[in-house]
Every structure is written in C-alpha cells, then in structure tokens.
PDB file of C-alpha atoms in Angstrom:
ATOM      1  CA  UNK L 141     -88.108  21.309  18.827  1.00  0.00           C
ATOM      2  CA  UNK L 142     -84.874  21.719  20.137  1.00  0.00           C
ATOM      3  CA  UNK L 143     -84.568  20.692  24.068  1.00  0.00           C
ATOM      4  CA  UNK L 144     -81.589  21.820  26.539  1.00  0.00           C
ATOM      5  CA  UNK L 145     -81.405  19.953  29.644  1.00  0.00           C
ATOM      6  CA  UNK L 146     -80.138  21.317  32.804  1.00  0.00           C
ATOM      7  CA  UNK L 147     -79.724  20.006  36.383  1.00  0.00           C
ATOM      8  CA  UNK L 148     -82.435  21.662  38.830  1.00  0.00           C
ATOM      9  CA  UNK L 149     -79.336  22.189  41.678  1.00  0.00           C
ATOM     10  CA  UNK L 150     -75.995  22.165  42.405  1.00  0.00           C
ATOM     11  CA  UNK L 151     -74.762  22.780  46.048  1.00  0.00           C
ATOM     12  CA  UNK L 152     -70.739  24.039  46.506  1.00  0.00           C
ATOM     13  CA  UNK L 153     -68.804  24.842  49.706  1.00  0.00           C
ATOM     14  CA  UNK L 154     -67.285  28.488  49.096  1.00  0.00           C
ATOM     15  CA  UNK L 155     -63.980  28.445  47.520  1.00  0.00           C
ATOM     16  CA  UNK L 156     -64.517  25.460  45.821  1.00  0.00           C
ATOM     17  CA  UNK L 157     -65.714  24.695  41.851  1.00  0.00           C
ATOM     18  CA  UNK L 158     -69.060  24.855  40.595  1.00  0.00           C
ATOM     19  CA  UNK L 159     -70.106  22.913  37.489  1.00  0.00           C
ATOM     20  CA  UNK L 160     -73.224  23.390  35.730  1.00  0.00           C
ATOM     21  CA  UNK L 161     -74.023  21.401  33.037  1.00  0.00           C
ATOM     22  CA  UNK L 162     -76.326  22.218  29.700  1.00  0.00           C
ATOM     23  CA  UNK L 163     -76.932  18.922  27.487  1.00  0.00           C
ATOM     24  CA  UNK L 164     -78.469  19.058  24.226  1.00  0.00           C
ATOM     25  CA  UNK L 165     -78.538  16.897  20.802  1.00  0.00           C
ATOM     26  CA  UNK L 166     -74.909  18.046  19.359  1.00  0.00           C
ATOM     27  CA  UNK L 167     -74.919  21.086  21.540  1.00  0.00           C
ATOM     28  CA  UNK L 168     -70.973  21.353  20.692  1.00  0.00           C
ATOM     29  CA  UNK L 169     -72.399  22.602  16.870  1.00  0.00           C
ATOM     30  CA  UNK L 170     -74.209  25.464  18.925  1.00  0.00           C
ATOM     31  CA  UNK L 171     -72.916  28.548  20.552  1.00  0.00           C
ATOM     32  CA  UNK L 172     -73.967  28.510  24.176  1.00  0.00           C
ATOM     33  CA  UNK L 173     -74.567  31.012  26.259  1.00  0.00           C
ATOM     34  CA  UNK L 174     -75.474  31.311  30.048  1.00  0.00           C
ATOM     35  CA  UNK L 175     -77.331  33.886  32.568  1.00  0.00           C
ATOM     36  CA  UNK L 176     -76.944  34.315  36.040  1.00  0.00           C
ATOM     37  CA  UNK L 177     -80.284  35.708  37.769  1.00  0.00           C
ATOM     38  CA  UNK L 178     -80.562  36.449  41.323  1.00  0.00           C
ATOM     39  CA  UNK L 179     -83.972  36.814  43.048  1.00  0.00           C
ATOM     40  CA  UNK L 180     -86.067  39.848  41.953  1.00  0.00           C
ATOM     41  CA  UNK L 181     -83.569  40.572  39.344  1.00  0.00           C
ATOM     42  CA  UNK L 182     -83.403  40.347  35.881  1.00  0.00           C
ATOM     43  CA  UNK L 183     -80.729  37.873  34.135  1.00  0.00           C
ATOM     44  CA  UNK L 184     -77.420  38.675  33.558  1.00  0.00           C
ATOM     45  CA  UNK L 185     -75.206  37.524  30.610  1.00  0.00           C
ATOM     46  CA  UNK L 186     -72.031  35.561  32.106  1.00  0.00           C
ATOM     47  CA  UNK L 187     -71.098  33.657  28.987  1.00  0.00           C
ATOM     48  CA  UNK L 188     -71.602  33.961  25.543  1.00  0.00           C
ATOM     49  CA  UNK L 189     -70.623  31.817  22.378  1.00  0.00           C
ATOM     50  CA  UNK L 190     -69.543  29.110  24.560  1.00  0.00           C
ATOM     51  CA  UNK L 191     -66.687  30.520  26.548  1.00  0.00           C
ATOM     52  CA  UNK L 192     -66.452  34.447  25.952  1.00  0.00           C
ATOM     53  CA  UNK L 193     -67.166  37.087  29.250  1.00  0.00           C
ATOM     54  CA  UNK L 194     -68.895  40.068  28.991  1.00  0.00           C
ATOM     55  CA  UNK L 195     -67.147  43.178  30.213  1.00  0.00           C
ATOM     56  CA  UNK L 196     -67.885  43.021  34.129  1.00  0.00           C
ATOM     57  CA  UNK L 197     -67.855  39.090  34.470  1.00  0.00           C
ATOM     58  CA  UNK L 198     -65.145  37.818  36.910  1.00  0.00           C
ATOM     59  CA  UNK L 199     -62.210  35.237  35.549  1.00  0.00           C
ATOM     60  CA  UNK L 200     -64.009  33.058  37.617  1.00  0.00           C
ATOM     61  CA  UNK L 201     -66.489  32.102  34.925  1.00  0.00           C
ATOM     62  CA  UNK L 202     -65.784  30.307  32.186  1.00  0.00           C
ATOM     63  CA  UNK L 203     -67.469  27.965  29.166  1.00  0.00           C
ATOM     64  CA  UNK L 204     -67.247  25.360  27.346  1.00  0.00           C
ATOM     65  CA  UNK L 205     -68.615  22.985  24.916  1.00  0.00           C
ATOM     66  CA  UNK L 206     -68.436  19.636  22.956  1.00  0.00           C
ATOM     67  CA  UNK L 207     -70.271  16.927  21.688  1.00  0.00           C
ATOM     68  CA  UNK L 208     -73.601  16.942  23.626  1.00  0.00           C
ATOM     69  CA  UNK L 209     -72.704  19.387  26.421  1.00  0.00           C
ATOM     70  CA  UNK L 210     -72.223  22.492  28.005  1.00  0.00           C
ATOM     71  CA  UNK L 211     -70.645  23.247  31.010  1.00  0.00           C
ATOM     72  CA  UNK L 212     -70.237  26.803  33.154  1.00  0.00           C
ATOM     73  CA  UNK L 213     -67.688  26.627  35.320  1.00  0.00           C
ATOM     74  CA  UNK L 214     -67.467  28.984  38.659  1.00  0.00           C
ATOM     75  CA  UNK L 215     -63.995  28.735  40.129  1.00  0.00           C
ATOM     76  CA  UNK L 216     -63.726  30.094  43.537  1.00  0.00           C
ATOM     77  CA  UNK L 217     -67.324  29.908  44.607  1.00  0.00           C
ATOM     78  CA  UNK L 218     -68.278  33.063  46.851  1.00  0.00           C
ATOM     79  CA  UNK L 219     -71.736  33.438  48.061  1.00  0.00           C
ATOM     80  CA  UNK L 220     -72.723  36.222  46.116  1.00  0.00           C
ATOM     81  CA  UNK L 221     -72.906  33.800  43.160  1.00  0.00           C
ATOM     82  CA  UNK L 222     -75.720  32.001  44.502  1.00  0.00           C
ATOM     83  CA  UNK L 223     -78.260  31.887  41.622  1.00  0.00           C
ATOM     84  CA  UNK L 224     -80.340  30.364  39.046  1.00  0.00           C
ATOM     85  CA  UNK L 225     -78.255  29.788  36.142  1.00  0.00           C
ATOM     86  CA  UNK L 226     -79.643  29.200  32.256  1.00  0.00           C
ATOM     87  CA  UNK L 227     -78.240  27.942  29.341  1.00  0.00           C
ATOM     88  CA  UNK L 228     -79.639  29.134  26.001  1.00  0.00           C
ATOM     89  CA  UNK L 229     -78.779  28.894  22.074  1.00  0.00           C
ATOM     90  CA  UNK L 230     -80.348  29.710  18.930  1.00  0.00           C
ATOM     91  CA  UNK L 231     -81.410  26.609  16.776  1.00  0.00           C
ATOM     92  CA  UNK L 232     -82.272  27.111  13.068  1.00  0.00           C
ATOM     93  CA  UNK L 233     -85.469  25.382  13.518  1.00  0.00           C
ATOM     94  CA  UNK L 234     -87.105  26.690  16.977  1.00  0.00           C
ATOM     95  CA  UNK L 235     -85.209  29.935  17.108  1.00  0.00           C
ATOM     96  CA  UNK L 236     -84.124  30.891  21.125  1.00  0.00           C
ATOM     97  CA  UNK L 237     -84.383  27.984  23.751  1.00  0.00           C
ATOM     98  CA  UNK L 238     -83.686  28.190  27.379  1.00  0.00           C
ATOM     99  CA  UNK L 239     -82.298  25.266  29.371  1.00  0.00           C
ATOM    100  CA  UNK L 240     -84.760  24.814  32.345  1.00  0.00           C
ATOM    101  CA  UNK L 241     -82.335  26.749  34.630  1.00  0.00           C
ATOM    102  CA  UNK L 242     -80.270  25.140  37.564  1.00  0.00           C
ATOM    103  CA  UNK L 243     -80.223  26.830  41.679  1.00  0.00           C
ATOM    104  CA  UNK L 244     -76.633  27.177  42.377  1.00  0.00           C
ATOM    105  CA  UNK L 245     -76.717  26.874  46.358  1.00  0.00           C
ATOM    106  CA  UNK L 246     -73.375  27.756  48.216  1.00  0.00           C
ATOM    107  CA  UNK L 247     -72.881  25.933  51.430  1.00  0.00           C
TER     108      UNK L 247
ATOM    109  CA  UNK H  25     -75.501  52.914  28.610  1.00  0.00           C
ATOM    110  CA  UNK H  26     -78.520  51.551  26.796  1.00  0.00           C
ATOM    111  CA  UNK H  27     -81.485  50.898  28.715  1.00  0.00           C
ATOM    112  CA  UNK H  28     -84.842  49.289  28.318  1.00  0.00           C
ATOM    113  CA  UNK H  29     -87.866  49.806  29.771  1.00  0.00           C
ATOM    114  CA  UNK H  30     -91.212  48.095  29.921  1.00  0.00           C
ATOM    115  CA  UNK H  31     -94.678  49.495  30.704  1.00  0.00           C
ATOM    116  CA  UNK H  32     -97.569  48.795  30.523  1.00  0.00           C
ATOM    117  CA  UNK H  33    -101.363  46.976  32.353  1.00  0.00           C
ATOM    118  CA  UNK H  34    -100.013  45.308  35.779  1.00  0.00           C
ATOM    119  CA  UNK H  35    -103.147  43.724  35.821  1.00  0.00           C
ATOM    120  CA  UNK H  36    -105.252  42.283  33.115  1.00  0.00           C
ATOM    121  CA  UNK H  37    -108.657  40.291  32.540  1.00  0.00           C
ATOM    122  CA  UNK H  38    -109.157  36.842  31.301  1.00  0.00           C
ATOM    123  CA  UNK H  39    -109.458  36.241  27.668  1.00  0.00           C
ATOM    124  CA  UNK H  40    -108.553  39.874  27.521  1.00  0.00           C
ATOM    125  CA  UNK H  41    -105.575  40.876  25.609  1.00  0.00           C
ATOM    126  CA  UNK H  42    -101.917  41.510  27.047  1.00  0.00           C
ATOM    127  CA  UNK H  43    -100.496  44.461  26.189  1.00  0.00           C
ATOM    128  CA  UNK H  44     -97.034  45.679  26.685  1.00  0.00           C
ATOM    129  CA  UNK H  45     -94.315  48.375  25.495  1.00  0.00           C
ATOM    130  CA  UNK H  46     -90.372  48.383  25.570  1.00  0.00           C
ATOM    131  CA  UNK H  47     -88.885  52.219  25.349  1.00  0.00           C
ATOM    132  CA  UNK H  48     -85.137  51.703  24.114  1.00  0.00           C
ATOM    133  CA  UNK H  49     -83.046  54.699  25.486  1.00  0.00           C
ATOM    134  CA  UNK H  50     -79.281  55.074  24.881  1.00  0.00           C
ATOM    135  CA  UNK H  51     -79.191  54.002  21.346  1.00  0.00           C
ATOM    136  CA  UNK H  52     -81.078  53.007  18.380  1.00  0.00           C
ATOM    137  CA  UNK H  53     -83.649  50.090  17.813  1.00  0.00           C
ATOM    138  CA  UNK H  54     -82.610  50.341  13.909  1.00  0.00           C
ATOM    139  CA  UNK H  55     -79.229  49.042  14.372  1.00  0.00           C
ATOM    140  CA  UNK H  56     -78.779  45.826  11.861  1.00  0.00           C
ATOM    141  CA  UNK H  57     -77.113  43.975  14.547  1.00  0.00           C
ATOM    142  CA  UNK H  58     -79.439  43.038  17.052  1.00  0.00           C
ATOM    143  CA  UNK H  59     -82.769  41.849  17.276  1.00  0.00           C
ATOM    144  CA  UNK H  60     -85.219  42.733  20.216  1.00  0.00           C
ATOM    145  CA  UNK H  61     -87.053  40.378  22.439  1.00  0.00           C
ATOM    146  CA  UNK H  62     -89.594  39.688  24.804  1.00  0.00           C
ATOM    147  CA  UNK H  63     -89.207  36.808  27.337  1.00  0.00           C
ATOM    148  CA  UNK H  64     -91.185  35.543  30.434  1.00  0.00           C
ATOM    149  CA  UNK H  65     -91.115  33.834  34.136  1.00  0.00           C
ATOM    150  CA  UNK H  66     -94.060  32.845  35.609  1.00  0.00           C
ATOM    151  CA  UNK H  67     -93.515  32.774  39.304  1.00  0.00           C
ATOM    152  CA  UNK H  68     -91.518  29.884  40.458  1.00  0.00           C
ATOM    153  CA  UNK H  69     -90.478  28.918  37.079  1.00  0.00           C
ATOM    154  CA  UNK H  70     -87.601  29.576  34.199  1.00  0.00           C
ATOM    155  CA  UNK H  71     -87.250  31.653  31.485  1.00  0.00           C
ATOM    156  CA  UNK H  72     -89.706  31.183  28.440  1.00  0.00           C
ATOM    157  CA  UNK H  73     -88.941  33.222  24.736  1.00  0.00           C
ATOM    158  CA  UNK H  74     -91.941  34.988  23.572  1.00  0.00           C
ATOM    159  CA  UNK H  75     -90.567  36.174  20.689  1.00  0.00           C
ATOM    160  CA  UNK H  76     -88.522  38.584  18.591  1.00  0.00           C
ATOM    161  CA  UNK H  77     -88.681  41.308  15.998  1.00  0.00           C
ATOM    162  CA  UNK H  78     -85.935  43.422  13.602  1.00  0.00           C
ATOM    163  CA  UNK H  79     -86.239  46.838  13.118  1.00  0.00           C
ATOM    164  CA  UNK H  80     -87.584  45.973   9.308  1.00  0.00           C
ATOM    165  CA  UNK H  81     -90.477  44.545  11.235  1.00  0.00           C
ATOM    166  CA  UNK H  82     -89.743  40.530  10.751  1.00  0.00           C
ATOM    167  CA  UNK H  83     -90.636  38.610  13.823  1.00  0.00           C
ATOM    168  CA  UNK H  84     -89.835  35.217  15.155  1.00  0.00           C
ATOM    169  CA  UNK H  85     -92.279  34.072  17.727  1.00  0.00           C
ATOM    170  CA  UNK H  86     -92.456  30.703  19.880  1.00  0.00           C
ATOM    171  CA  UNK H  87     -94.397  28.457  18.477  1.00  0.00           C
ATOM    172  CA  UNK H  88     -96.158  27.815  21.822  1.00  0.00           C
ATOM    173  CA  UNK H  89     -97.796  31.147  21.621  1.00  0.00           C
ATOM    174  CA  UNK H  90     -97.636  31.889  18.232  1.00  0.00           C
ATOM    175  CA  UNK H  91    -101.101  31.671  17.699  1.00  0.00           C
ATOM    176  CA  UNK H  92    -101.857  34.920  20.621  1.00  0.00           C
ATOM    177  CA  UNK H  93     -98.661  36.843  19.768  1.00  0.00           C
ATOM    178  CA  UNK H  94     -98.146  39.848  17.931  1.00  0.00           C
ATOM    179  CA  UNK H  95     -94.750  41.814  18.212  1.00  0.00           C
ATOM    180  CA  UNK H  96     -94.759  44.912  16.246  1.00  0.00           C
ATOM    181  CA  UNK H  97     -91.563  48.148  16.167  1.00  0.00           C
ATOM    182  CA  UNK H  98     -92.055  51.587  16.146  1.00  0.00           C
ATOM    183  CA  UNK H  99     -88.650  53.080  14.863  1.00  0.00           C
ATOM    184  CA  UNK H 100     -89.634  56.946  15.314  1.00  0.00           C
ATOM    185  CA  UNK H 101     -90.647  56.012  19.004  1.00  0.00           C
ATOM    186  CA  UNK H 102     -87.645  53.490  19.696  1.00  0.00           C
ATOM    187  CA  UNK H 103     -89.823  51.328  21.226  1.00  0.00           C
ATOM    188  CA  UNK H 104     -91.011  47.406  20.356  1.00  0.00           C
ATOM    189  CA  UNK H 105     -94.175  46.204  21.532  1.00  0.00           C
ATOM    190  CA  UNK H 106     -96.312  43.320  22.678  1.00  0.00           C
ATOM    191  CA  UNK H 107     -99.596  41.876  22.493  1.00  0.00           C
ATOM    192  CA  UNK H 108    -101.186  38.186  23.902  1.00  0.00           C
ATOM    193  CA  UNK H 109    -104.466  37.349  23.118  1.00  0.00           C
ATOM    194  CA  UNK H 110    -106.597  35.451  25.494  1.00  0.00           C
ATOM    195  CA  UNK H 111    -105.229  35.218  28.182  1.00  0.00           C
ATOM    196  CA  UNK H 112    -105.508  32.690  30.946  1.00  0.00           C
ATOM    197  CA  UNK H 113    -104.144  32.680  34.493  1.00  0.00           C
ATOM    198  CA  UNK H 114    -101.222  30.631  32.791  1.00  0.00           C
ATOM    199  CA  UNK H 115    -100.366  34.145  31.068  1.00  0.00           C
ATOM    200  CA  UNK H 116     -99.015  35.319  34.749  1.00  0.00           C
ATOM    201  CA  UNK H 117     -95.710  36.320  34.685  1.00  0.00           C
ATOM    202  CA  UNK H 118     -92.813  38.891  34.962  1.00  0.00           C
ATOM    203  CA  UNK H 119     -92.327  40.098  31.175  1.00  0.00           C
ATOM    204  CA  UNK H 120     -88.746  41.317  30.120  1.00  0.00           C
ATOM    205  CA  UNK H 121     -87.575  42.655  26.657  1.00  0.00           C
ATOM    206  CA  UNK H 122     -84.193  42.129  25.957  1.00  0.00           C
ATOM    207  CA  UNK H 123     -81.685  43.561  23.132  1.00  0.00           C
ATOM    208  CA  UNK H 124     -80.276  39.958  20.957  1.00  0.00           C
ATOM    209  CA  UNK H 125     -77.670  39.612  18.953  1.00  0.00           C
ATOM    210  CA  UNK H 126     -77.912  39.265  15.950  1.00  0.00           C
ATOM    211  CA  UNK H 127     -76.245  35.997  14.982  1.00  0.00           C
ATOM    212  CA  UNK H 128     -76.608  33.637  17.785  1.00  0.00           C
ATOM    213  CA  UNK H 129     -79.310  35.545  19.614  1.00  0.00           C
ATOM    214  CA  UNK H 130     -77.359  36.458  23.209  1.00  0.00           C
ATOM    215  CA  UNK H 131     -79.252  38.367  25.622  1.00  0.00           C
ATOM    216  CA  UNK H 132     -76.404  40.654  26.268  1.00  0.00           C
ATOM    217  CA  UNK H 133     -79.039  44.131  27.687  1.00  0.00           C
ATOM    218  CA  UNK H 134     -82.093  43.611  29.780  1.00  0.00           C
ATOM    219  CA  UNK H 135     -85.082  45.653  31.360  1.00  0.00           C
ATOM    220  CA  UNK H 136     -85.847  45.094  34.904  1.00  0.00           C
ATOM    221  CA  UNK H 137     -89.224  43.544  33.776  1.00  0.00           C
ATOM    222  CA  UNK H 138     -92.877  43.932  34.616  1.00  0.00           C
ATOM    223  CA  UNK H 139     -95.063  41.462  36.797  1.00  0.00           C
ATOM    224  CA  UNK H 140     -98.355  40.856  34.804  1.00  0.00           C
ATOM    225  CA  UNK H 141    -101.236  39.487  36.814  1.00  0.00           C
ATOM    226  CA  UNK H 142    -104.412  37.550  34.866  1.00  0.00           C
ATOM    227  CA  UNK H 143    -107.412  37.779  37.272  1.00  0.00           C
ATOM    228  CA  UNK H 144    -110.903  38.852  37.002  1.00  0.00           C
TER     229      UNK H 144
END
C-alpha cells in the first residue's frame, strides 16, 4: 500500500514561512492535495493537484511537488492558520491515502 | 451551495452494526464527475478513508475495513450511505462524507461530521 509521510509539527513565528512537507515513493507522479482542519471542524481543501487554490484560499498558500515530495507552503504565517494539515493522493493500487497529518503551531 | 449532511446512531453497541446516512442538498449525487465518500477521525488521531461509491453504485473501500463495509446510493433520495459491521471500541470516531473528484479524488465539499461512540 501506498504510504505518505508527514512531520507530526511545525512551529513558525507569525509573519514568517511555514513549510510542511508530504514524502512519498515518486510522489512528484501524483497529484497532491492538502487540508487544513481546525479543532471541532471539518477539513478544508487548501490545495489541490499539487499547487492549485480553491476559490476562498489566500495567496498565501501554495504547492508543490517533485521527485519524492510535497511541500505546502504558508507565506505570511497569521495565527488563524494554526492547524492540522494533511496531505492526500489517489494511488491506482490503494485508492485515497492520507498523510498522517502535521500541527502547524504559530509562536 | 451544496451541502452534506450526516445522520444517523450517536451511539452504538459492540459487535453491533454502524449505520450512517449522507443527505446531498444543493445538487445532484448523479453527476459523472465526482465520487462520494466517507472518511473518519478517531479522537486524537488523523484522517482515515472508509471508502467511496459512484452514483452507478461501484464502490472502492479501504482495504482495512473492507471486510465490515458496505457503501450503498440512493439516487431518488440523494443520499449515500454507510454500514460497519462489528464494531469494536476501535470503531469510535467522528464520521464525515465528503463529495471527490472524480479523477484524482480531492475532497473539495465536506459535512460537519458525526461523533460515533462504541460502548455497551
């Protein structure tokens, strides 16, 4: 089965850049895409197919991907994005898979 | 806007079966381009798929749970369901059902999920 391996945290100072990281066998062949969930909430979509925003999402997000990783970027770090973040994709042999999700603390 | 909504048992018996509904409102579940989903969180923990179906009725499920899942549509309700036999105290979760994608599976619409208890 296909695995996706994410960081469990990643503290930022506001203002700063966030980096999130999503590593899986040849991930860059996969679209990515990543949620944003805040406590009691359900996820949100922030990325999909690697680097695209839904309707909504700030600039401040963005994606990418190659070789055996995915990154989500959060430029500008406020404290309202303080979250779990997951990575996901859809792999021909074990359909949808999550990454374990990462805590995004803001300083 | 579409919207989707789960109901269903908050609490439910060991070795009993899990059963749960998703009401789509705000469009229709026979559109050829997504797929529709259920996905779990125990507490404490990250996202697990359950499984999906089409509106033809194919499903996909996880081949963790395969064995306890069923997934079935009703297109003249708009609504998708779920069942999991068994259940254990490992079954314990907040259940969402989620509109996919249909190519690479995105999670782009989400209900606001139900918390499941298994106790006796």
């Amino acid at each position: 089965s296909y695995v996706l391996t994410q960081p469990p945290s990643v503290s930022v100072a506001p203002g700063k850049t966030a980096r999130i990281t999503c590593g899986g066998n040849n991930i860059g062949s996969k679209s990515v895409h990543w949620y944003q969930q805040k406590p009691g909430q359900a996820p949100v979509l922030v990325i999909y197919y690697d680097s695209d925003r839904p309707s909504g999402i700030p600039e401040r997000f963005s994606g990418s991907n190659s070789g055996n990783t995915a990154t989500l970027t959060i430029s500008r770090v406020e404290a309202g994005d303080e979250a779990d973040y997951y990575c996901q994709v859809w792999d021909s042999s074990s359909d949808v898979v999550f990454g374990g999700g990462t805590k995004l603390t803001v300083l | 806007q579409l919207q989707l909504q789960e109901s269903g048992p908050g609490l439910v018996k060991p070795s009993e079966t899990l059963s749960l509904t998703c009401t789509v409102s705000g469009g229709s579940i026979s559109s050829s381009s997504y797929y529709w989903g259920w996905i779990r969180q125990p507490p404490g923990k990250g996202l697990e798929w359950i499984g999906s179906i089409y509106y033809s009725g194919s499903t996909y499920y996880n081949p963790s749970l395969k064995s306890r899942v069923t997934i079935s549509v009703d297109t003249s309700k708009n609504q998708f369901s779920l069942k999991l036999s068994s259940v254990t105290a490992a079954d314990t979760a907040v259940y969402y059902c989620a509109r996919l994608e249909g190519s690479t599976r995105y999670m782009d619409v989400w209900g606001k999920g139900t918390t499941v208890t298994v106790s006796s």
